[in-house]
């Protein structure tokens, strides 16, 4: 299904996740977070185990969080991260060596990639594969069915080393399409009036957000009527090395509204194998 990229939202000064050619260049990409997950592979004969660092970033200058897949010091690892994102999404990259393939699968939503190495499928590094400029409307038009997938597999040549130059992205596209029905009827500021906030009931952190003008619900999705089980998703990451050893980890994601009406993404590491 072809669709103008958030064009009606952009006309109302709302931030879209994809505009023009920024997909290829933007480092921040409206995501909010960076998780770092260290994945250890158990090898036979007690040999040293290779480590894959799965990093996810929150904002261009945001902190790096580490989701521990084993017990670690509290000041070094956290198991859950949470951030506000009006277009709920998650971005991560994988560091390591001797990797033959990486398979990523979303249970409910969609995944895609941005490939700075230009070694994988063209749709991951050439925005013109799924997007064109409409001269009549003067807008960028994209067919996201050509980009988003339920699962994807990356394979690597033996001399490949730039694993961290491929960025993997999870996007709540089903949720967005639901909220955008009937002229964005489930967005605050469009189908819903912005939330009336009782300042006295807010926490100090919420009050600081309001004071910094970061607490508005305008442009966020009202998820009150969205099926609860679809607010959750599991991203399964399977890494296979060149000797055939397989490591499987998962990131569990949930999207909810906070008391300010904003959409909040919460992600945590989930052990698989």
PDB file of C-alpha atoms in Angstrom, residues 29-272:
ATOM      1  CA  UNK A  29      16.201   8.649  13.423  1.00  0.00           C
ATOM      2  CA  UNK A  30      13.568   9.517  16.036  1.00  0.00           C
ATOM      3  CA  UNK A  31      14.180   6.426  18.041  1.00  0.00           C
ATOM      4  CA  UNK A  32      15.131   7.170  21.586  1.00  0.00           C
ATOM      5  CA  UNK A  33      17.336   4.503  22.952  1.00  0.00           C
ATOM      6  CA  UNK A  34      20.411   2.400  22.972  1.00  0.00           C
ATOM      7  CA  UNK A  35      20.477  -0.968  24.583  1.00  0.00           C
ATOM      8  CA  UNK A  36      23.695  -2.878  24.812  1.00  0.00           C
ATOM      9  CA  UNK A  37      23.352  -6.589  25.221  1.00  0.00           C
ATOM     10  CA  UNK A  38      26.347  -8.860  25.608  1.00  0.00           C
ATOM     11  CA  UNK A  39      25.567 -12.271  24.185  1.00  0.00           C
ATOM     12  CA  UNK A  40      27.887 -15.113  25.163  1.00  0.00           C
ATOM     13  CA  UNK A  41      28.173 -18.334  23.172  1.00  0.00           C
ATOM     14  CA  UNK A  42      29.024 -21.542  25.019  1.00  0.00           C
ATOM     15  CA  UNK A  43      31.581 -23.517  23.061  1.00  0.00           C
ATOM     16  CA  UNK A  44      32.739 -27.115  23.653  1.00  0.00           C
ATOM     17  CA  UNK A  45      35.992 -27.969  25.407  1.00  0.00           C
ATOM     18  CA  UNK A  46      35.732 -24.769  27.494  1.00  0.00           C
ATOM     19  CA  UNK A  47      37.242 -22.614  24.769  1.00  0.00           C
ATOM     20  CA  UNK A  48      36.935 -18.848  25.015  1.00  0.00           C
ATOM     21  CA  UNK A  49      33.426 -17.797  24.062  1.00  0.00           C
ATOM     22  CA  UNK A  50      32.953 -15.053  21.478  1.00  0.00           C
ATOM     23  CA  UNK A  51      30.869 -12.096  22.636  1.00  0.00           C
ATOM     24  CA  UNK A  52      28.372 -10.205  20.524  1.00  0.00           C
ATOM     25  CA  UNK A  53      27.452  -6.744  21.767  1.00  0.00           C
ATOM     26  CA  UNK A  54      23.941  -5.820  20.711  1.00  0.00           C
ATOM     27  CA  UNK A  55      23.702  -2.075  21.224  1.00  0.00           C
ATOM     28  CA  UNK A  56      20.542  -0.005  21.074  1.00  0.00           C
ATOM     29  CA  UNK A  57      20.620   3.769  21.217  1.00  0.00           C
ATOM     30  CA  UNK A  58      18.325   6.454  22.672  1.00  0.00           C
ATOM     31  CA  UNK A  59      18.939   9.727  20.953  1.00  0.00           C
ATOM     32  CA  UNK A  60      22.037  10.857  19.156  1.00  0.00           C
ATOM     33  CA  UNK A  61      23.751  11.919  22.387  1.00  0.00           C
ATOM     34  CA  UNK A  62      21.892   9.593  24.698  1.00  0.00           C
ATOM     35  CA  UNK A  63      23.427   7.118  27.117  1.00  0.00           C
ATOM     36  CA  UNK A  64      24.206   3.501  26.307  1.00  0.00           C
ATOM     37  CA  UNK A  65      22.410   1.002  28.501  1.00  0.00           C
ATOM     38  CA  UNK A  66      23.535  -2.588  28.914  1.00  0.00           C
ATOM     39  CA  UNK A  67      20.982  -5.338  29.287  1.00  0.00           C
ATOM     40  CA  UNK A  68      22.723  -8.100  31.174  1.00  0.00           C
ATOM     41  CA  UNK A  69      22.066 -11.658  30.043  1.00  0.00           C
ATOM     42  CA  UNK A  70      23.804 -12.906  33.181  1.00  0.00           C
ATOM     43  CA  UNK A  71      24.269 -11.476  36.640  1.00  0.00           C
ATOM     44  CA  UNK A  72      26.304  -8.311  36.651  1.00  0.00           C
ATOM     45  CA  UNK A  73      26.954  -5.324  38.851  1.00  0.00           C
ATOM     46  CA  UNK A  74      23.990  -2.987  39.088  1.00  0.00           C
ATOM     47  CA  UNK A  75      26.118  -0.015  38.098  1.00  0.00           C
ATOM     48  CA  UNK A  76      27.211  -1.786  34.924  1.00  0.00           C
ATOM     49  CA  UNK A  77      24.048  -3.400  33.617  1.00  0.00           C
ATOM     50  CA  UNK A  78      20.319  -2.800  33.579  1.00  0.00           C
ATOM     51  CA  UNK A  79      17.675  -5.231  32.416  1.00  0.00           C
ATOM     52  CA  UNK A  80      15.011  -2.744  31.323  1.00  0.00           C
ATOM     53  CA  UNK A  81      15.016   0.563  29.468  1.00  0.00           C
ATOM     54  CA  UNK A  82      12.111   2.935  28.837  1.00  0.00           C
ATOM     55  CA  UNK A  83      11.695   6.095  26.758  1.00  0.00           C
ATOM     56  CA  UNK A  84       9.068   8.332  25.144  1.00  0.00           C
ATOM     57  CA  UNK A  85       8.640   7.942  21.376  1.00  0.00           C
ATOM     58  CA  UNK A  86       5.652   9.290  19.427  1.00  0.00           C
ATOM     59  CA  UNK A  87       6.419   6.804  16.621  1.00  0.00           C
ATOM     60  CA  UNK A  88       7.366   3.770  18.701  1.00  0.00           C
ATOM     61  CA  UNK A  89      10.498   2.071  17.443  1.00  0.00           C
ATOM     62  CA  UNK A  90      13.773   0.501  18.498  1.00  0.00           C
ATOM     63  CA  UNK A  91      17.195   0.569  16.861  1.00  0.00           C
ATOM     64  CA  UNK A  92      20.190  -1.667  17.523  1.00  0.00           C
ATOM     65  CA  UNK A  93      23.393  -2.887  15.920  1.00  0.00           C
ATOM     66  CA  UNK A  94      25.502  -5.962  16.553  1.00  0.00           C
ATOM     67  CA  UNK A  95      29.231  -6.018  17.171  1.00  0.00           C
ATOM     68  CA  UNK A  96      31.369  -9.133  17.023  1.00  0.00           C
ATOM     69  CA  UNK A  97      33.439 -11.330  14.764  1.00  0.00           C
ATOM     70  CA  UNK A  98      33.293 -14.627  12.893  1.00  0.00           C
ATOM     71  CA  UNK A  99      29.560 -14.167  12.254  1.00  0.00           C
ATOM     72  CA  UNK A 100      28.141 -16.039   9.268  1.00  0.00           C
ATOM     73  CA  UNK A 101      24.533 -14.886   9.544  1.00  0.00           C
ATOM     74  CA  UNK A 102      22.127 -12.861  11.652  1.00  0.00           C
ATOM     75  CA  UNK A 103      18.401 -13.604  11.633  1.00  0.00           C
ATOM     76  CA  UNK A 104      15.944 -11.158  13.206  1.00  0.00           C
ATOM     77  CA  UNK A 105      12.227 -11.795  13.606  1.00  0.00           C
ATOM     78  CA  UNK A 106       9.336  -9.786  15.075  1.00  0.00           C
ATOM     79  CA  UNK A 107       6.332 -11.633  16.462  1.00  0.00           C
ATOM     80  CA  UNK A 108       3.679  -8.927  15.969  1.00  0.00           C
ATOM     81  CA  UNK A 109       5.269  -5.930  14.302  1.00  0.00           C
ATOM     82  CA  UNK A 110       7.957  -5.351  11.674  1.00  0.00           C
ATOM     83  CA  UNK A 111      11.712  -5.069  11.282  1.00  0.00           C
ATOM     84  CA  UNK A 112      14.021  -3.582   8.680  1.00  0.00           C
ATOM     85  CA  UNK A 113      17.625  -2.414   8.446  1.00  0.00           C
ATOM     86  CA  UNK A 114      19.860   0.443   7.376  1.00  0.00           C
ATOM     87  CA  UNK A 115      22.975  -0.995   5.752  1.00  0.00           C
ATOM     88  CA  UNK A 116      25.863   1.457   5.624  1.00  0.00           C
ATOM     89  CA  UNK A 117      28.120  -1.257   4.138  1.00  0.00           C
ATOM     90  CA  UNK A 118      25.892  -1.781   1.084  1.00  0.00           C
ATOM     91  CA  UNK A 119      26.509  -5.520   1.248  1.00  0.00           C
ATOM     92  CA  UNK A 120      22.936  -6.656   1.909  1.00  0.00           C
ATOM     93  CA  UNK A 121      19.672  -6.287  -0.014  1.00  0.00           C
ATOM     94  CA  UNK A 122      19.358  -3.013  -1.926  1.00  0.00           C
ATOM     95  CA  UNK A 123      16.253  -1.947  -0.016  1.00  0.00           C
ATOM     96  CA  UNK A 124      18.376  -1.546   3.110  1.00  0.00           C
ATOM     97  CA  UNK A 125      20.716   1.034   1.580  1.00  0.00           C
ATOM     98  CA  UNK A 126      18.921   2.586  -1.416  1.00  0.00           C
ATOM     99  CA  UNK A 127      15.912   4.663  -0.356  1.00  0.00           C
ATOM    100  CA  UNK A 128      14.794   4.873  -3.987  1.00  0.00           C
ATOM    101  CA  UNK A 129      14.045   1.139  -3.899  1.00  0.00           C
ATOM    102  CA  UNK A 130      10.836   1.756  -1.960  1.00  0.00           C
ATOM    103  CA  UNK A 131      10.346   5.526  -2.222  1.00  0.00           C
ATOM    104  CA  UNK A 132       9.896   8.062  -5.002  1.00  0.00           C
ATOM    105  CA  UNK A 133       9.225  11.780  -5.245  1.00  0.00           C
ATOM    106  CA  UNK A 134       5.783  12.733  -6.525  1.00  0.00           C
ATOM    107  CA  UNK A 135       6.225  15.834  -8.683  1.00  0.00           C
ATOM    108  CA  UNK A 136       2.513  16.647  -8.638  1.00  0.00           C
ATOM    109  CA  UNK A 137       2.103  16.691  -4.863  1.00  0.00           C
ATOM    110  CA  UNK A 138       5.758  17.576  -4.167  1.00  0.00           C
ATOM    111  CA  UNK A 139       5.961  14.907  -1.497  1.00  0.00           C
ATOM    112  CA  UNK A 140       7.971  11.742  -0.955  1.00  0.00           C
ATOM    113  CA  UNK A 141       5.816   8.651  -1.452  1.00  0.00           C
ATOM    114  CA  UNK A 142       6.848   5.299  -0.037  1.00  0.00           C
ATOM    115  CA  UNK A 143       5.594   1.747  -0.302  1.00  0.00           C
ATOM    116  CA  UNK A 144       6.623   0.369   3.074  1.00  0.00           C
ATOM    117  CA  UNK A 145       5.580  -3.122   2.026  1.00  0.00           C
ATOM    118  CA  UNK A 146       8.829  -3.104   0.054  1.00  0.00           C
ATOM    119  CA  UNK A 147      10.881  -2.290   3.166  1.00  0.00           C
ATOM    120  CA  UNK A 148       9.261  -3.749   6.268  1.00  0.00           C
ATOM    121  CA  UNK A 149       9.336  -7.495   6.949  1.00  0.00           C
ATOM    122  CA  UNK A 150       8.282  -9.815   9.747  1.00  0.00           C
ATOM    123  CA  UNK A 151      11.765 -11.309   9.625  1.00  0.00           C
ATOM    124  CA  UNK A 152      15.055 -10.801   7.816  1.00  0.00           C
ATOM    125  CA  UNK A 153      18.376 -12.600   7.434  1.00  0.00           C
ATOM    126  CA  UNK A 154      21.796 -11.067   6.828  1.00  0.00           C
ATOM    127  CA  UNK A 155      24.643 -13.246   5.543  1.00  0.00           C
ATOM    128  CA  UNK A 156      28.300 -12.241   5.543  1.00  0.00           C
ATOM    129  CA  UNK A 157      31.426 -13.098   3.553  1.00  0.00           C
ATOM    130  CA  UNK A 158      34.407 -14.481   5.456  1.00  0.00           C
ATOM    131  CA  UNK A 159      36.315 -11.203   5.224  1.00  0.00           C
ATOM    132  CA  UNK A 160      33.388  -9.086   6.478  1.00  0.00           C
ATOM    133  CA  UNK A 161      34.140  -7.109   9.650  1.00  0.00           C
ATOM    134  CA  UNK A 162      31.732  -4.133   9.700  1.00  0.00           C
ATOM    135  CA  UNK A 163      28.905  -5.784  11.603  1.00  0.00           C
ATOM    136  CA  UNK A 164      28.195  -2.626  13.591  1.00  0.00           C
ATOM    137  CA  UNK A 165      27.625  -0.662  10.375  1.00  0.00           C
ATOM    138  CA  UNK A 166      24.287  -2.381   9.806  1.00  0.00           C
ATOM    139  CA  UNK A 167      21.547  -0.897  11.986  1.00  0.00           C
ATOM    140  CA  UNK A 168      18.507  -3.036  12.719  1.00  0.00           C
ATOM    141  CA  UNK A 169      15.181  -1.365  13.414  1.00  0.00           C
ATOM    142  CA  UNK A 170      11.907  -2.509  14.904  1.00  0.00           C
ATOM    143  CA  UNK A 171       8.847  -0.395  14.137  1.00  0.00           C
ATOM    144  CA  UNK A 172       5.286  -0.483  15.494  1.00  0.00           C
ATOM    145  CA  UNK A 173       3.809  -0.124  12.006  1.00  0.00           C
ATOM    146  CA  UNK A 174       0.587  -2.040  12.713  1.00  0.00           C
ATOM    147  CA  UNK A 175      -0.039   0.203  15.700  1.00  0.00           C
ATOM    148  CA  UNK A 176       0.594   3.338  13.644  1.00  0.00           C
ATOM    149  CA  UNK A 177      -1.767   2.236  10.848  1.00  0.00           C
ATOM    150  CA  UNK A 178      -4.491   1.519  13.404  1.00  0.00           C
ATOM    151  CA  UNK A 179      -4.053   4.941  15.006  1.00  0.00           C
ATOM    152  CA  UNK A 180      -3.981   6.694  11.620  1.00  0.00           C
ATOM    153  CA  UNK A 181      -7.351   5.319  10.490  1.00  0.00           C
ATOM    154  CA  UNK A 182     -10.086   7.873   9.738  1.00  0.00           C
ATOM    155  CA  UNK A 183      -7.775  10.851   9.355  1.00  0.00           C
ATOM    156  CA  UNK A 184      -5.544  10.112  12.361  1.00  0.00           C
ATOM    157  CA  UNK A 185      -8.567   9.698  14.597  1.00  0.00           C
ATOM    158  CA  UNK A 186      -6.598   8.051  17.415  1.00  0.00           C
ATOM    159  CA  UNK A 187      -3.902  10.711  17.728  1.00  0.00           C
ATOM    160  CA  UNK A 188      -3.947  13.332  20.455  1.00  0.00           C
ATOM    161  CA  UNK A 189      -4.418  16.734  18.864  1.00  0.00           C
ATOM    162  CA  UNK A 190      -6.399  15.223  15.968  1.00  0.00           C
ATOM    163  CA  UNK A 191      -9.093  12.705  16.906  1.00  0.00           C
ATOM    164  CA  UNK A 192      -8.530  13.330  20.619  1.00  0.00           C
ATOM    165  CA  UNK A 193      -8.024  16.579  22.477  1.00  0.00           C
ATOM    166  CA  UNK A 194      -4.740  16.843  24.375  1.00  0.00           C
ATOM    167  CA  UNK A 195      -4.957  15.507  27.906  1.00  0.00           C
ATOM    168  CA  UNK A 196      -5.930  17.930  30.671  1.00  0.00           C
ATOM    169  CA  UNK A 197      -3.120  17.587  33.172  1.00  0.00           C
ATOM    170  CA  UNK A 198      -3.592  17.856  36.926  1.00  0.00           C
ATOM    171  CA  UNK A 199      -0.196  19.291  37.761  1.00  0.00           C
ATOM    172  CA  UNK A 200      -0.585  18.634  41.486  1.00  0.00           C
ATOM    173  CA  UNK A 201      -0.829  14.887  40.849  1.00  0.00           C
ATOM    174  CA  UNK A 202       2.357  14.670  38.773  1.00  0.00           C
ATOM    175  CA  UNK A 203       5.672  13.307  39.946  1.00  0.00           C
ATOM    176  CA  UNK A 204       8.650  15.645  40.134  1.00  0.00           C
ATOM    177  CA  UNK A 205      10.059  14.080  36.964  1.00  0.00           C
ATOM    178  CA  UNK A 206       6.779  14.644  35.102  1.00  0.00           C
ATOM    179  CA  UNK A 207       6.698  18.245  36.309  1.00  0.00           C
ATOM    180  CA  UNK A 208      10.235  18.761  34.994  1.00  0.00           C
ATOM    181  CA  UNK A 209       9.190  17.376  31.611  1.00  0.00           C
ATOM    182  CA  UNK A 210       6.288  19.798  31.455  1.00  0.00           C
ATOM    183  CA  UNK A 211       8.520  22.698  32.454  1.00  0.00           C
ATOM    184  CA  UNK A 212      10.901  21.737  29.654  1.00  0.00           C
ATOM    185  CA  UNK A 213       7.926  21.558  27.233  1.00  0.00           C
ATOM    186  CA  UNK A 214       8.559  17.859  26.662  1.00  0.00           C
ATOM    187  CA  UNK A 215       5.344  16.684  28.261  1.00  0.00           C
ATOM    188  CA  UNK A 216       2.780  17.303  25.537  1.00  0.00           C
ATOM    189  CA  UNK A 217       0.630  14.423  24.318  1.00  0.00           C
ATOM    190  CA  UNK A 218       0.002  16.119  20.949  1.00  0.00           C
ATOM    191  CA  UNK A 219       1.065  13.825  18.128  1.00  0.00           C
ATOM    192  CA  UNK A 220       1.079  10.715  20.311  1.00  0.00           C
ATOM    193  CA  UNK A 221      -1.263   7.770  19.813  1.00  0.00           C
ATOM    194  CA  UNK A 222      -4.111   7.096  22.234  1.00  0.00           C
ATOM    195  CA  UNK A 223      -3.769   3.351  22.889  1.00  0.00           C
ATOM    196  CA  UNK A 224      -6.744   2.972  25.228  1.00  0.00           C
ATOM    197  CA  UNK A 225      -8.693   0.863  22.703  1.00  0.00           C
ATOM    198  CA  UNK A 226      -5.713  -0.958  21.186  1.00  0.00           C
ATOM    199  CA  UNK A 227      -5.665  -4.712  21.993  1.00  0.00           C
ATOM    200  CA  UNK A 228      -3.407  -5.223  24.983  1.00  0.00           C
ATOM    201  CA  UNK A 229      -1.617  -8.281  23.585  1.00  0.00           C
ATOM    202  CA  UNK A 230      -0.634  -6.274  20.495  1.00  0.00           C
ATOM    203  CA  UNK A 231       1.043  -3.630  22.631  1.00  0.00           C
ATOM    204  CA  UNK A 232       3.752  -6.221  23.245  1.00  0.00           C
ATOM    205  CA  UNK A 233       6.216  -7.717  20.810  1.00  0.00           C
ATOM    206  CA  UNK A 234       9.252  -9.979  20.890  1.00  0.00           C
ATOM    207  CA  UNK A 235      12.274  -9.413  18.671  1.00  0.00           C
ATOM    208  CA  UNK A 236      14.191 -12.676  18.334  1.00  0.00           C
ATOM    209  CA  UNK A 237      17.848 -12.395  17.319  1.00  0.00           C
ATOM    210  CA  UNK A 238      19.672 -15.516  16.112  1.00  0.00           C
ATOM    211  CA  UNK A 239      23.414 -15.279  15.454  1.00  0.00           C
ATOM    212  CA  UNK A 240      25.255 -18.138  13.728  1.00  0.00           C
ATOM    213  CA  UNK A 241      29.049 -18.194  13.603  1.00  0.00           C
ATOM    214  CA  UNK A 242      31.176 -19.817  10.909  1.00  0.00           C
ATOM    215  CA  UNK A 243      31.548 -23.007  12.926  1.00  0.00           C
ATOM    216  CA  UNK A 244      27.785 -23.408  13.103  1.00  0.00           C
ATOM    217  CA  UNK A 245      27.345 -22.374  16.743  1.00  0.00           C
ATOM    218  CA  UNK A 246      24.016 -20.630  17.301  1.00  0.00           C
ATOM    219  CA  UNK A 247      23.193 -17.930  19.855  1.00  0.00           C
ATOM    220  CA  UNK A 248      19.578 -16.836  20.293  1.00  0.00           C
ATOM    221  CA  UNK A 249      18.466 -13.841  22.333  1.00  0.00           C
ATOM    222  CA  UNK A 250      15.297 -11.775  22.355  1.00  0.00           C
ATOM    223  CA  UNK A 251      14.285  -8.247  23.235  1.00  0.00           C
ATOM    224  CA  UNK A 252      10.775  -7.922  24.622  1.00  0.00           C
ATOM    225  CA  UNK A 253       9.117  -4.623  23.749  1.00  0.00           C
ATOM    226  CA  UNK A 254       5.952  -3.011  25.089  1.00  0.00           C
ATOM    227  CA  UNK A 255       4.285   0.277  24.138  1.00  0.00           C
ATOM    228  CA  UNK A 256       1.913   2.108  26.495  1.00  0.00           C
ATOM    229  CA  UNK A 257       0.628   5.603  27.236  1.00  0.00           C
ATOM    230  CA  UNK A 258       2.010   7.344  30.294  1.00  0.00           C
ATOM    231  CA  UNK A 259      -0.057   9.674  32.476  1.00  0.00           C
ATOM    232  CA  UNK A 260       0.744  12.553  30.142  1.00  0.00           C
ATOM    233  CA  UNK A 261      -0.751  10.652  27.196  1.00  0.00           C
ATOM    234  CA  UNK A 262       2.619  10.068  25.531  1.00  0.00           C
ATOM    235  CA  UNK A 263       3.541   6.735  23.972  1.00  0.00           C
ATOM    236  CA  UNK A 264       6.316   5.056  25.926  1.00  0.00           C
ATOM    237  CA  UNK A 265       8.499   2.197  24.683  1.00  0.00           C
ATOM    238  CA  UNK A 266       9.827  -0.226  27.297  1.00  0.00           C
ATOM    239  CA  UNK A 267      12.342  -2.884  26.263  1.00  0.00           C
ATOM    240  CA  UNK A 268      14.043  -5.652  28.203  1.00  0.00           C
ATOM    241  CA  UNK A 269      16.299  -8.573  27.486  1.00  0.00           C
ATOM    242  CA  UNK A 270      14.688 -11.985  27.387  1.00  0.00           C
ATOM    243  CA  UNK A 271      16.788 -15.135  27.554  1.00  0.00           C
ATOM    244  CA  UNK A 272      16.112 -17.739  24.880  1.00  0.00           C
TER     245      UNK A 272
END
